[in-house]
PDB file of C-alpha atoms in Angstrom:
ATOM      1  CA  ILE A 211    -153.412 -37.139   4.372  1.00  0.00           C
ATOM      2  CA  LEU A 212    -151.395 -38.055   1.289  1.00  0.00           C
ATOM      3  CA  THR A 213    -149.275 -41.111   0.444  1.00  0.00           C
ATOM      4  CA  PHE A 214    -146.543 -41.199  -2.208  1.00  0.00           C
ATOM      5  CA  GLU A 215    -144.765 -44.384  -3.393  1.00  0.00           C
ATOM      6  CA  ALA A 216    -141.680 -44.784  -5.546  1.00  0.00           C
ATOM      7  CA  ASP A 217    -138.805 -47.276  -5.823  1.00  0.00           C
ATOM      8  CA  GLY A 218    -139.539 -49.080  -2.534  1.00  0.00           C
ATOM      9  CA  LEU A 219    -140.102 -45.883  -0.544  1.00  0.00           C
ATOM     10  CA  THR A 220    -143.430 -44.802   0.847  1.00  0.00           C
ATOM     11  CA  VAL A 221    -143.974 -41.272   2.179  1.00  0.00           C
ATOM     12  CA  GLU A 222    -147.084 -40.495   4.182  1.00  0.00           C
ATOM     13  CA  VAL A 223    -147.771 -36.818   5.013  1.00  0.00           C
ATOM     14  CA  GLU A 224    -150.442 -34.861   6.802  1.00  0.00           C
ATOM     15  CA  VAL A 225    -150.867 -31.081   7.090  1.00  0.00           C
ATOM     16  CA  ASP A 226    -151.396 -29.886  10.631  1.00  0.00           C
ATOM     17  CA  GLU A 227    -152.935 -26.410  10.940  1.00  0.00           C
ATOM     18  CA  THR A 228    -153.275 -24.486  14.162  1.00  0.00           C
ATOM     19  CA  PRO A 229    -153.875 -20.754  14.578  1.00  0.00           C
ATOM     20  CA  GLY A 230    -150.699 -19.068  13.421  1.00  0.00           C
ATOM     21  CA  ALA A 231    -148.824 -22.169  12.401  1.00  0.00           C
ATOM     22  CA  ARG A 232    -148.885 -24.828   9.680  1.00  0.00           C
ATOM     23  CA  ARG A 233    -146.657 -27.883   9.517  1.00  0.00           C
ATOM     24  CA  LEU A 234    -146.189 -31.043   7.539  1.00  0.00           C
ATOM     25  CA  ILE A 235    -146.053 -34.235   9.651  1.00  0.00           C
ATOM     26  CA  GLY A 236    -144.783 -37.357   7.934  1.00  0.00           C
ATOM     27  CA  GLN A 237    -143.473 -40.924   8.023  1.00  0.00           C
ATOM     28  CA  LEU A 238    -141.030 -42.713   5.711  1.00  0.00           C
ATOM     29  CA  THR A 239    -141.295 -46.460   5.111  1.00  0.00           C
ATOM     30  CA  PRO A 240    -138.963 -48.250   5.329  1.00  0.00           C
ATOM     31  CA  PRO A 241    -138.013 -46.164   8.365  1.00  0.00           C
ATOM     32  CA  GLY A 242    -134.649 -44.502   8.649  1.00  0.00           C
ATOM     33  CA  PRO A 243    -132.955 -41.091   8.685  1.00  0.00           C
ATOM     34  CA  ALA A 244    -133.157 -38.827   5.661  1.00  0.00           C
ATOM     35  CA  ASP A 245    -132.490 -35.233   4.626  1.00  0.00           C
ATOM     36  CA  LEU A 246    -135.688 -33.502   3.466  1.00  0.00           C
ATOM     37  CA  GLU A 247    -136.370 -30.418   1.327  1.00  0.00           C
ATOM     38  CA  LEU A 248    -139.884 -29.110   0.991  1.00  0.00           C
ATOM     39  CA  ARG A 249    -139.853 -27.067  -2.222  1.00  0.00           C
ATOM     40  CA  THR A 250    -142.325 -24.346  -3.173  1.00  0.00           C
ATOM     41  CA  PRO A 251    -142.172 -22.127  -6.283  1.00  0.00           C
ATOM     42  CA  ASP A 252    -140.244 -19.443  -4.374  1.00  0.00           C
ATOM     43  CA  GLN A 253    -138.539 -21.016  -1.365  1.00  0.00           C
ATOM     44  CA  SER A 254    -137.372 -24.253   0.334  1.00  0.00           C
ATOM     45  CA  PHE A 255    -137.759 -25.565   3.838  1.00  0.00           C
ATOM     46  CA  LEU A 256    -135.111 -27.985   5.109  1.00  0.00           C
ATOM     47  CA  GLY A 257    -135.428 -30.711   7.716  1.00  0.00           C
ATOM     48  CA  GLY A 258    -134.773 -34.317   8.469  1.00  0.00           C
ATOM     49  CA  ALA A 259    -136.341 -37.595   9.338  1.00  0.00           C
ATOM     50  CA  ASP A 260    -135.240 -39.456  12.464  1.00  0.00           C
ATOM     51  CA  GLU A 261    -134.134 -43.109  12.713  1.00  0.00           C
ATOM     52  CA  LEU A 262    -137.824 -44.140  12.779  1.00  0.00           C
ATOM     53  CA  GLY A 263    -138.536 -42.178   9.574  1.00  0.00           C
ATOM     54  CA  ARG A 264    -140.632 -39.523  11.326  1.00  0.00           C
ATOM     55  CA  PHE A 265    -140.417 -35.839  10.443  1.00  0.00           C
ATOM     56  CA  VAL A 266    -142.063 -32.465  10.979  1.00  0.00           C
ATOM     57  CA  LEU A 267    -141.496 -29.489   8.644  1.00  0.00           C
ATOM     58  CA  ASP A 268    -142.767 -25.987   8.946  1.00  0.00           C
ATOM     59  CA  LEU A 269    -145.074 -24.865   6.074  1.00  0.00           C
ATOM     60  CA  PRO A 270    -145.581 -21.352   4.695  1.00  0.00           C
ATOM     61  CA  PRO A 271    -148.598 -19.519   6.073  1.00  0.00           C
ATOM     62  CA  ARG A 272    -150.567 -19.822   2.816  1.00  0.00           C
ATOM     63  CA  ARG A 273    -151.269 -22.845   0.644  1.00  0.00           C
ATOM     64  CA  LEU A 274    -148.741 -23.322  -2.152  1.00  0.00           C
ATOM     65  CA  ARG A 275    -147.785 -25.950  -4.682  1.00  0.00           C
ATOM     66  CA  SER A 276    -145.135 -28.035  -3.028  1.00  0.00           C
ATOM     67  CA  SER A 277    -142.890 -31.052  -3.600  1.00  0.00           C
ATOM     68  CA  LEU A 278    -140.881 -33.047  -1.069  1.00  0.00           C
ATOM     69  CA  ARG A 279    -137.303 -34.178  -1.936  1.00  0.00           C
ATOM     70  CA  ILE A 280    -135.937 -37.085   0.197  1.00  0.00           C
ATOM     71  CA  ARG A 281    -132.247 -37.888   0.310  1.00  0.00           C
ATOM     72  CA  ARG A 282    -131.081 -41.213   1.858  1.00  0.00           C
ATOM     73  CA  ALA A 283    -127.477 -42.332   1.450  1.00  0.00           C
ATOM     74  CA  GLN A 284    -127.066 -42.302  -2.360  1.00  0.00           C
ATOM     75  CA  GLU A 285    -130.779 -42.327  -3.167  1.00  0.00           C
ATOM     76  CA  VAL A 286    -132.943 -39.253  -3.990  1.00  0.00           C
ATOM     77  CA  ALA A 287    -136.715 -39.412  -4.320  1.00  0.00           C
ATOM     78  CA  GLU A 288    -139.149 -36.628  -5.099  1.00  0.00           C
ATOM     79  CA  THR A 289    -142.928 -36.427  -4.660  1.00  0.00           C
ATOM     80  CA  SER A 290    -145.252 -34.983  -7.228  1.00  0.00           C
ATOM     81  CA  TRP A 291    -146.241 -31.336  -6.879  1.00  0.00           C
ATOM     82  CA  VAL A 292    -149.415 -30.868  -4.811  1.00  0.00           C
ATOM     83  CA  THR A 293    -151.018 -27.895  -3.078  1.00  0.00           C
ATOM     84  CA  LEU A 294    -150.387 -27.979   0.655  1.00  0.00           C
TER      85      LEU A 294
END
């Protein structure tokens, strides 16, 4: 479980691994919808947070350095790069 904080936004994420699937489960605080982009060195995974700030994104099958970009209205926030 990781927590990122910047400019009044908190992002909590957890990697969920099951046989054959990996996903990133998260929560934005304050809650609200957002467009999300999980970036890796060679690809991106797009998704969104619901009105409660909850989200689930598919992860690549292997662990890679990744960063999450969050877009809300006119604001854009990015997490640091971590291996997920």
